[in-house]
């Protein structure tokens, strides 16, 4: 189980990981008698002394759903767990509007390099194998990150460790839930954190929320975290409802200059306009997700985008769509063809259409790129395969209501 991981450097707060590793090494030597140096913990027959944790960084590569090494985590399974997680939040707790990887969507497993050097006594198996959903949540004046992880598991319930557990509860179905509400200090910085870990017969589910400051407000109470991790829909063996779509994916192009964030209302408005025009322009096409379910771009919240798999009468292809506003005045200066693979034209209403073909094969198909710069400076960008007609995409990008 991992906590406070940041992608891109994968900084781990390994206190929980190290505690579990330490427990695994000493459990065989636990005596039946309660050690006299530790305080009793409600629900725990045996309490082990606290183990000192440590932190380390380690690189990783993003994984994928439907990984044969983790067959339980299909794309639709991740989507079903994400829905169950969001629905288990208290009704007055708000999930912040963000890109999918920051909207409590369970992500694929992280893949670590072979032979990677980790801290002594810690293996890749100790820190891998879990799917994690992260997002910001708020209630009143309290705002904090929430991180929930799910992992396949069939081990023994670990003994309680001092400073890692406040209380252990055994539910009527036999599920064991450990909770903690505590303040920790690292490098002179105090952090108020609440955690809950549920041990099912086949699954470990954990949740953590925290804020800097010993008196920092947190939007979720311990019992609410406990209810989240005890949700049986998070179990790896829970059935996926029929018709569940795959989860939304991060998308969007890199932006050097920050842009103002798009609001949820704006994203929903342009998504509805896109869906209406899609039904007109591509009446026979089918997509694995609704075309209008746009999300915020992951490289800057000033764009809305989606990535879907599309089936047409001529075949199937991946289609990405991104809508943003950008200062591209120079694009309007010429109709000239820029190169042998790039062409640019201006429509009667001033819309600038730029297309490019890439000879590099992507999934066995040549990739095509198309951008449509509307008179309002709203930019609609596509990448797709030969199965989709470019002129139809220009018509799609001309939909009323897409202007930002």
Short mmCIF file of C-alpha atoms in Angstrom, two decimals:
data_model
loop_
_atom_site.label_atom_id
_atom_site.label_comp_id
_atom_site.label_asym_id
_atom_site.label_seq_id
_atom_site.Cartn_x
_atom_site.Cartn_y
_atom_site.Cartn_z
CA UNK A 1 0.00 0.00 0.00
CA UNK A 2 1.29 3.45 -0.87
CA UNK A 3 0.43 6.88 0.43
CA UNK A 4 1.00 10.41 -0.81
CA UNK A 5 2.52 9.30 -4.11
CA UNK A 6 3.17 12.04 -6.60
CA UNK A 7 3.50 10.92 -10.21
CA UNK A 8 6.53 12.13 -12.04
CA UNK A 9 8.88 11.61 -9.10
CA UNK A 10 6.78 9.14 -7.24
CA UNK A 11 7.48 10.55 -3.82
CA UNK A 12 6.21 8.11 -1.29
CA UNK A 13 5.30 8.73 2.31
CA UNK A 14 6.52 5.25 3.07
CA UNK A 15 5.65 5.26 6.75
CA UNK A 16 2.69 2.96 6.13
CA UNK A 17 4.69 0.74 3.77
CA UNK A 18 7.60 0.42 6.16
CA UNK A 19 5.27 -0.27 9.05
CA UNK A 20 3.70 -3.15 7.16
CA UNK A 21 7.11 -4.53 6.17
CA UNK A 22 8.28 -4.26 9.75
CA UNK A 23 5.16 -5.98 11.01
CA UNK A 24 5.74 -8.82 8.58
CA UNK A 25 9.24 -9.39 9.92
CA UNK A 26 8.38 -9.38 13.57
CA UNK A 27 4.97 -10.99 13.65
CA UNK A 28 6.47 -14.46 13.98
CA UNK A 29 8.16 -13.40 17.18
CA UNK A 30 5.18 -11.79 18.86
CA UNK A 31 4.57 -13.20 22.28
CA UNK A 32 1.12 -13.94 23.52
CA UNK A 33 1.60 -11.57 26.43
CA UNK A 34 0.99 -7.86 25.78
CA UNK A 35 4.30 -5.94 25.87
CA UNK A 36 4.23 -3.72 28.95
CA UNK A 37 5.69 -0.69 27.13
CA UNK A 38 2.72 -0.01 24.84
CA UNK A 39 -0.76 1.31 25.48
CA UNK A 40 -3.73 -0.91 24.63
CA UNK A 41 -5.68 -0.11 21.45
CA UNK A 42 -9.44 -0.75 21.24
CA UNK A 43 -10.14 -3.88 19.23
CA UNK A 44 -6.53 -5.13 19.32
CA UNK A 45 -5.50 -8.24 21.22
CA UNK A 46 -1.80 -7.52 20.67
CA UNK A 47 -0.10 -4.15 20.14
CA UNK A 48 3.44 -3.87 18.80
CA UNK A 49 5.73 -0.93 19.64
CA UNK A 50 5.94 1.83 17.04
CA UNK A 51 8.55 1.36 14.33
CA UNK A 52 10.46 4.35 13.01
CA UNK A 53 9.59 5.00 9.36
CA UNK A 54 11.62 6.61 6.59
CA UNK A 55 11.04 8.15 3.17
CA UNK A 56 12.54 7.50 -0.25
CA UNK A 57 11.91 8.35 -3.87
CA UNK A 58 11.66 5.92 -6.75
CA UNK A 59 10.89 6.30 -10.42
CA UNK A 60 8.12 4.38 -12.14
CA UNK A 61 6.35 4.05 -15.44
CA UNK A 62 2.64 4.43 -15.94
CA UNK A 63 0.87 1.11 -16.39
CA UNK A 64 -2.29 0.17 -18.22
CA UNK A 65 -5.60 -1.44 -17.46
CA UNK A 66 -6.10 -5.08 -18.45
CA UNK A 67 -2.52 -5.85 -17.47
CA UNK A 68 -2.11 -9.66 -17.45
CA UNK A 69 -0.03 -9.34 -14.26
CA UNK A 70 -3.11 -7.86 -12.54
CA UNK A 71 -6.09 -9.41 -14.36
CA UNK A 72 -8.63 -8.15 -11.83
CA UNK A 73 -8.09 -4.49 -12.80
CA UNK A 74 -9.89 -4.10 -16.11
CA UNK A 75 -10.82 -0.67 -17.42
CA UNK A 76 -14.47 -1.20 -16.59
CA UNK A 77 -13.57 -2.49 -13.12
CA UNK A 78 -11.63 0.71 -12.44
CA UNK A 79 -14.63 2.72 -13.65
CA UNK A 80 -17.06 0.81 -11.43
CA UNK A 81 -14.83 1.27 -8.37
CA UNK A 82 -14.49 4.98 -9.13
CA UNK A 83 -18.26 5.39 -9.27
CA UNK A 84 -18.67 3.47 -6.00
CA UNK A 85 -16.00 5.60 -4.32
CA UNK A 86 -17.54 8.91 -5.38
CA UNK A 87 -21.02 7.75 -4.38
CA UNK A 88 -19.71 6.77 -0.93
CA UNK A 89 -18.66 10.35 -0.14
CA UNK A 90 -21.00 12.16 2.27
CA UNK A 91 -23.56 14.25 0.40
CA UNK A 92 -22.15 17.54 1.72
CA UNK A 93 -18.57 16.72 0.68
CA UNK A 94 -17.63 18.19 -2.70
CA UNK A 95 -15.16 16.64 -5.13
CA UNK A 96 -13.06 19.34 -6.78
CA UNK A 97 -13.36 19.64 -10.56
CA UNK A 98 -10.10 18.41 -12.07
CA UNK A 99 -8.55 16.07 -14.63
CA UNK A 100 -9.42 12.34 -14.32
CA UNK A 101 -6.24 11.41 -12.44
CA UNK A 102 -7.21 14.01 -9.82
CA UNK A 103 -10.94 13.22 -9.75
CA UNK A 104 -11.00 9.97 -7.73
CA UNK A 105 -10.66 7.81 -10.84
CA UNK A 106 -8.76 4.58 -10.11
CA UNK A 107 -5.58 4.53 -12.17
CA UNK A 108 -3.64 1.60 -13.65
CA UNK A 109 -0.91 -0.01 -11.59
CA UNK A 110 2.45 1.77 -11.61
CA UNK A 111 5.20 -0.27 -13.23
CA UNK A 112 8.65 -0.12 -11.65
CA UNK A 113 11.94 -0.79 -13.47
CA UNK A 114 13.40 -4.25 -13.08
CA UNK A 115 16.20 -4.45 -10.54
CA UNK A 116 15.37 -1.04 -9.11
CA UNK A 117 17.26 -0.17 -5.95
CA UNK A 118 14.83 0.49 -3.10
CA UNK A 119 15.49 1.09 0.57
CA UNK A 120 16.91 -1.85 2.49
CA UNK A 121 14.25 -4.33 3.48
CA UNK A 122 11.71 -2.97 0.97
CA UNK A 123 10.89 -4.72 -2.32
CA UNK A 124 8.91 -3.69 -5.38
CA UNK A 125 6.18 -6.07 -4.23
CA UNK A 126 5.83 -4.04 -1.01
CA UNK A 127 4.98 -0.83 -2.88
CA UNK A 128 3.25 -2.09 -6.02
CA UNK A 129 0.07 -3.90 -6.96
CA UNK A 130 -2.45 -1.28 -5.90
CA UNK A 131 -4.73 0.92 -7.98
CA UNK A 132 -5.09 4.40 -6.56
CA UNK A 133 -7.67 7.16 -6.90
CA UNK A 134 -6.76 10.70 -5.84
CA UNK A 135 -8.67 13.96 -5.69
CA UNK A 136 -9.31 17.09 -3.70
CA UNK A 137 -12.40 17.15 -1.48
CA UNK A 138 -13.98 19.92 0.52
CA UNK A 139 -16.60 20.52 3.18
CA UNK A 140 -17.24 24.05 4.38
CA UNK A 141 -13.88 25.72 4.95
CA UNK A 142 -11.98 22.42 5.02
CA UNK A 143 -10.16 21.34 1.84
CA UNK A 144 -7.75 18.42 1.61
CA UNK A 145 -6.46 15.72 -0.74
CA UNK A 146 -8.07 12.29 -0.52
CA UNK A 147 -6.25 9.18 -1.66
CA UNK A 148 -7.85 5.74 -1.83
CA UNK A 149 -6.02 2.56 -2.84
CA UNK A 150 -7.29 -0.94 -3.59
CA UNK A 151 -5.12 -4.05 -3.79
CA UNK A 152 -5.72 -7.76 -4.22
CA UNK A 153 -4.81 -9.51 -0.97
CA UNK A 154 -5.23 -12.85 0.77
CA UNK A 155 -2.89 -12.52 3.74
CA UNK A 156 -3.29 -12.62 7.49
CA UNK A 157 -4.61 -9.59 9.35
CA UNK A 158 -1.47 -7.83 10.64
CA UNK A 159 -1.08 -7.11 14.34
CA UNK A 160 -1.78 -3.61 15.58
CA UNK A 161 1.15 -1.21 15.70
CA UNK A 162 1.38 1.69 18.10
CA UNK A 163 0.97 5.11 16.41
CA UNK A 164 -0.37 3.45 13.27
CA UNK A 165 -3.81 2.54 14.61
CA UNK A 166 -6.20 4.26 16.99
CA UNK A 167 -8.88 1.60 16.82
CA UNK A 168 -9.59 -1.74 15.17
CA UNK A 169 -13.17 -2.67 14.34
CA UNK A 170 -14.46 -6.02 13.09
CA UNK A 171 -17.61 -5.68 11.00
CA UNK A 172 -20.44 -8.27 11.04
CA UNK A 173 -19.19 -9.78 7.75
CA UNK A 174 -15.72 -10.29 9.21
CA UNK A 175 -14.08 -7.30 7.51
CA UNK A 176 -11.47 -5.67 9.76
CA UNK A 177 -11.10 -1.87 9.63
CA UNK A 178 -8.20 0.00 11.23
CA UNK A 179 -8.47 3.77 11.73
CA UNK A 180 -6.15 6.56 12.83
CA UNK A 181 -6.55 10.26 13.61
CA UNK A 182 -3.16 11.72 14.47
CA UNK A 183 -0.59 14.48 14.02
CA UNK A 184 2.88 13.59 12.78
CA UNK A 185 6.00 15.74 12.44
CA UNK A 186 8.56 15.34 9.66
CA UNK A 187 11.42 17.78 9.06
CA UNK A 188 9.79 20.14 11.53
CA UNK A 189 6.47 20.23 9.67
CA UNK A 190 3.33 19.01 11.43
CA UNK A 191 0.68 17.13 9.46
CA UNK A 192 -2.82 16.26 10.62
CA UNK A 193 -3.82 13.01 8.98
CA UNK A 194 -6.70 10.56 9.12
CA UNK A 195 -6.50 7.07 7.68
CA UNK A 196 -8.64 3.97 7.38
CA UNK A 197 -7.66 0.52 6.14
CA UNK A 198 -10.15 -2.28 5.44
CA UNK A 199 -9.04 -5.91 5.27
CA UNK A 200 -11.51 -8.00 3.28
CA UNK A 201 -10.93 -11.68 2.59
CA UNK A 202 -9.60 -10.83 -0.88
CA UNK A 203 -8.84 -7.10 -0.81
CA UNK A 204 -7.09 -4.37 1.13
CA UNK A 205 -8.64 -0.91 0.70
CA UNK A 206 -7.05 2.14 2.31
CA UNK A 207 -7.90 5.83 2.45
CA UNK A 208 -5.96 8.83 3.68
CA UNK A 209 -6.61 12.56 3.94
CA UNK A 210 -4.21 15.08 5.43
CA UNK A 211 -3.31 18.75 5.75
CA UNK A 212 -0.24 20.56 7.04
CA UNK A 213 -0.62 21.92 10.55
CA UNK A 214 -1.35 20.25 13.86
CA UNK A 215 -4.78 21.92 14.01
CA UNK A 216 -5.53 21.67 10.29
CA UNK A 217 -9.15 21.08 9.34
CA UNK A 218 -10.00 17.93 7.40
CA UNK A 219 -13.24 17.50 5.41
CA UNK A 220 -13.73 13.82 6.28
CA UNK A 221 -14.11 12.28 9.71
CA UNK A 222 -12.52 8.97 10.63
CA UNK A 223 -15.82 7.09 10.59
CA UNK A 224 -16.53 8.48 7.11
CA UNK A 225 -13.18 7.20 5.85
CA UNK A 226 -14.03 3.86 7.44
CA UNK A 227 -17.33 3.74 5.54
CA UNK A 228 -15.50 4.48 2.29
CA UNK A 229 -12.96 1.67 2.56
CA UNK A 230 -15.55 -0.80 3.87
CA UNK A 231 -17.66 -0.36 0.72
CA UNK A 232 -17.95 -3.92 -0.71
CA UNK A 233 -18.00 -2.46 -4.24
CA UNK A 234 -14.27 -1.76 -3.81
CA UNK A 235 -13.46 -5.44 -3.46
CA UNK A 236 -11.44 -6.86 -6.34
CA UNK A 237 -14.06 -9.60 -6.78
CA UNK A 238 -17.08 -7.27 -6.83
CA UNK A 239 -19.00 -7.66 -10.09
CA UNK A 240 -18.92 -4.85 -12.63
CA UNK A 241 -22.42 -3.65 -13.58
CA UNK A 242 -23.34 -4.46 -17.15
CA UNK A 243 -22.84 -1.55 -19.51
CA UNK A 244 -20.18 0.16 -17.38
CA UNK A 245 -18.03 2.34 -19.68
CA UNK A 246 -14.26 2.57 -19.31
CA UNK A 247 -13.04 5.41 -17.11
CA UNK A 248 -12.15 8.81 -18.56
CA UNK A 249 -8.49 9.23 -19.39
CA UNK A 250 -6.14 12.14 -18.90
CA UNK A 251 -5.78 14.12 -22.10
CA UNK A 252 -4.77 17.51 -23.43
CA UNK A 253 -1.63 19.03 -24.89
CA UNK A 254 1.18 20.72 -23.01
CA UNK A 255 0.92 24.46 -22.48
CA UNK A 256 3.90 26.67 -21.73
CA UNK A 257 1.73 29.63 -20.75
CA UNK A 258 -0.91 29.18 -18.04
CA UNK A 259 -4.49 29.84 -19.04
CA UNK A 260 -7.53 30.60 -16.92
CA UNK A 261 -9.23 27.41 -15.71
CA UNK A 262 -12.49 26.35 -17.30
CA UNK A 263 -15.45 25.96 -14.96
CA UNK A 264 -17.54 22.82 -14.72
CA UNK A 265 -20.49 24.69 -16.27
CA UNK A 266 -18.45 25.72 -19.32
CA UNK A 267 -17.07 22.22 -19.86
CA UNK A 268 -20.55 20.71 -19.58
CA UNK A 269 -21.95 23.32 -21.99
CA UNK A 270 -19.41 22.71 -24.75
CA UNK A 271 -19.65 18.96 -24.13
CA UNK A 272 -23.41 19.06 -24.73
CA UNK A 273 -22.90 21.08 -27.94
CA UNK A 274 -20.26 18.61 -29.12
CA UNK A 275 -22.57 15.65 -28.44
CA UNK A 276 -25.46 17.24 -30.34
CA UNK A 277 -23.29 17.92 -33.40
CA UNK A 278 -21.71 14.44 -33.20
CA UNK A 279 -25.15 12.83 -33.52
CA UNK A 280 -25.74 14.86 -36.70
CA UNK A 281 -22.33 14.43 -38.34
CA UNK A 282 -21.59 10.83 -37.31
CA UNK A 283 -25.00 9.16 -36.96
CA UNK A 284 -23.58 5.65 -37.53
CA UNK A 285 -20.50 5.96 -35.33
CA UNK A 286 -20.28 4.45 -31.86
CA UNK A 287 -17.87 5.38 -29.09
CA UNK A 288 -16.91 3.53 -25.92
CA UNK A 289 -17.68 6.67 -23.90
CA UNK A 290 -20.18 9.47 -24.59
CA UNK A 291 -18.43 11.97 -26.86
CA UNK A 292 -19.69 14.88 -24.79
CA UNK A 293 -18.19 13.70 -21.49
CA UNK A 294 -15.32 16.17 -21.59
CA UNK A 295 -12.76 16.51 -18.80
CA UNK A 296 -10.24 19.18 -17.87
CA UNK A 297 -6.89 18.87 -19.60
CA UNK A 298 -4.22 17.36 -17.40
CA UNK A 299 -1.50 19.81 -18.56
CA UNK A 300 -3.50 22.90 -17.70
CA UNK A 301 -7.09 23.44 -16.71
CA UNK A 302 -7.71 25.88 -19.57
CA UNK A 303 -8.74 23.13 -21.96
CA UNK A 304 -11.45 20.48 -22.13
CA UNK A 305 -10.77 17.18 -23.83
CA UNK A 306 -11.61 13.52 -24.23
CA UNK A 307 -10.11 10.33 -25.67
CA UNK A 308 -12.51 7.69 -26.99
CA UNK A 309 -12.43 4.60 -29.15
CA UNK A 310 -14.72 5.06 -32.14
CA UNK A 311 -16.24 2.42 -34.41
CA UNK A 312 -17.41 3.51 -37.86
CA UNK A 313 -18.68 1.52 -40.88
CA UNK A 314 -15.08 1.53 -42.18
CA UNK A 315 -13.32 0.41 -38.99
CA UNK A 316 -12.23 1.45 -35.50
CA UNK A 317 -9.82 4.10 -34.31
CA UNK A 318 -8.88 6.16 -31.31
CA UNK A 319 -10.11 9.74 -31.41
CA UNK A 320 -8.85 12.54 -29.18
CA UNK A 321 -10.56 15.92 -28.99
CA UNK A 322 -9.30 19.03 -27.23
CA UNK A 323 -11.02 22.42 -27.02
CA UNK A 324 -9.16 25.46 -25.76
CA UNK A 325 -8.65 29.15 -26.41
CA UNK A 326 -5.30 30.31 -27.68
CA UNK A 327 -3.67 33.36 -29.18
CA UNK A 328 -2.94 32.07 -32.69
CA UNK A 329 -3.19 35.29 -34.69
CA UNK A 330 -0.30 34.27 -36.93
CA UNK A 331 -2.30 31.26 -38.14
CA UNK A 332 -4.66 33.59 -39.96
CA UNK A 333 -1.93 35.27 -41.98
CA UNK A 334 -1.69 32.79 -44.84
CA UNK A 335 -3.46 30.07 -46.74
CA UNK A 336 -0.20 28.63 -47.93
CA UNK A 337 0.71 25.01 -47.48
CA UNK A 338 3.42 24.88 -44.81
CA UNK A 339 5.06 21.62 -45.94
CA UNK A 340 4.39 18.46 -47.85
CA UNK A 341 2.63 16.94 -44.83
CA UNK A 342 0.94 20.06 -43.44
CA UNK A 343 -1.79 22.03 -45.17
CA UNK A 344 -3.71 25.11 -44.07
CA UNK A 345 -6.83 26.74 -45.44
CA UNK A 346 -9.25 29.47 -44.42
CA UNK A 347 -13.00 29.00 -44.66
CA UNK A 348 -15.35 31.84 -45.74
CA UNK A 349 -16.24 32.69 -42.12
CA UNK A 350 -12.57 33.07 -41.16
CA UNK A 351 -12.14 29.61 -39.61
CA UNK A 352 -8.59 28.32 -40.14
CA UNK A 353 -8.21 24.58 -40.75
CA UNK A 354 -4.78 22.96 -40.40
CA UNK A 355 -4.18 19.29 -41.10
CA UNK A 356 -1.13 17.09 -40.82
CA UNK A 357 -0.37 13.47 -41.58
CA UNK A 358 2.24 11.47 -39.71
CA UNK A 359 3.86 8.55 -41.46
CA UNK A 360 4.64 6.98 -38.07
CA UNK A 361 2.34 4.06 -37.42
CA UNK A 362 0.17 4.19 -34.32
CA UNK A 363 -1.56 0.97 -33.48
CA UNK A 364 -1.16 -0.18 -37.08
CA UNK A 365 -2.80 2.97 -38.43
CA UNK A 366 -1.34 6.20 -39.81
CA UNK A 367 -2.10 9.09 -37.47
CA UNK A 368 -3.84 12.23 -38.61
CA UNK A 369 -3.95 15.60 -36.85
CA UNK A 370 -6.48 18.34 -37.47
CA UNK A 371 -6.95 21.73 -35.84
CA UNK A 372 -9.87 24.06 -36.39
CA UNK A 373 -9.36 27.66 -35.25
CA UNK A 374 -12.73 29.34 -34.98
CA UNK A 375 -13.16 33.13 -35.47
CA UNK A 376 -13.51 33.47 -31.67
CA UNK A 377 -9.97 32.05 -31.23
CA UNK A 378 -11.44 28.85 -29.82
CA UNK A 379 -9.20 26.02 -31.01
CA UNK A 380 -10.60 22.53 -31.59
CA UNK A 381 -7.92 19.86 -32.12
CA UNK A 382 -8.26 16.23 -33.17
CA UNK A 383 -6.02 13.21 -33.60
CA UNK A 384 -7.49 10.16 -35.31
CA UNK A 385 -7.03 7.38 -37.83
CA UNK A 386 -8.10 6.94 -41.45
CA UNK A 387 -11.47 5.53 -40.38
CA UNK A 388 -12.73 9.04 -39.63
CA UNK A 389 -13.36 11.62 -42.34
CA UNK A 390 -11.46 14.86 -41.74
CA UNK A 391 -14.11 17.04 -43.41
CA UNK A 392 -16.70 15.63 -41.01
CA UNK A 393 -14.48 16.60 -38.09
CA UNK A 394 -14.30 20.16 -39.43
CA UNK A 395 -18.09 20.15 -39.44
CA UNK A 396 -18.08 18.79 -35.89
CA UNK A 397 -15.71 21.55 -34.78
CA UNK A 398 -18.06 24.16 -36.24
CA UNK A 399 -20.85 23.22 -33.83
CA UNK A 400 -22.80 26.11 -32.29
CA UNK A 401 -21.94 26.58 -28.64
CA UNK A 402 -18.28 25.52 -28.72
CA UNK A 403 -16.87 29.04 -28.37
CA UNK A 404 -14.99 29.67 -25.16
#
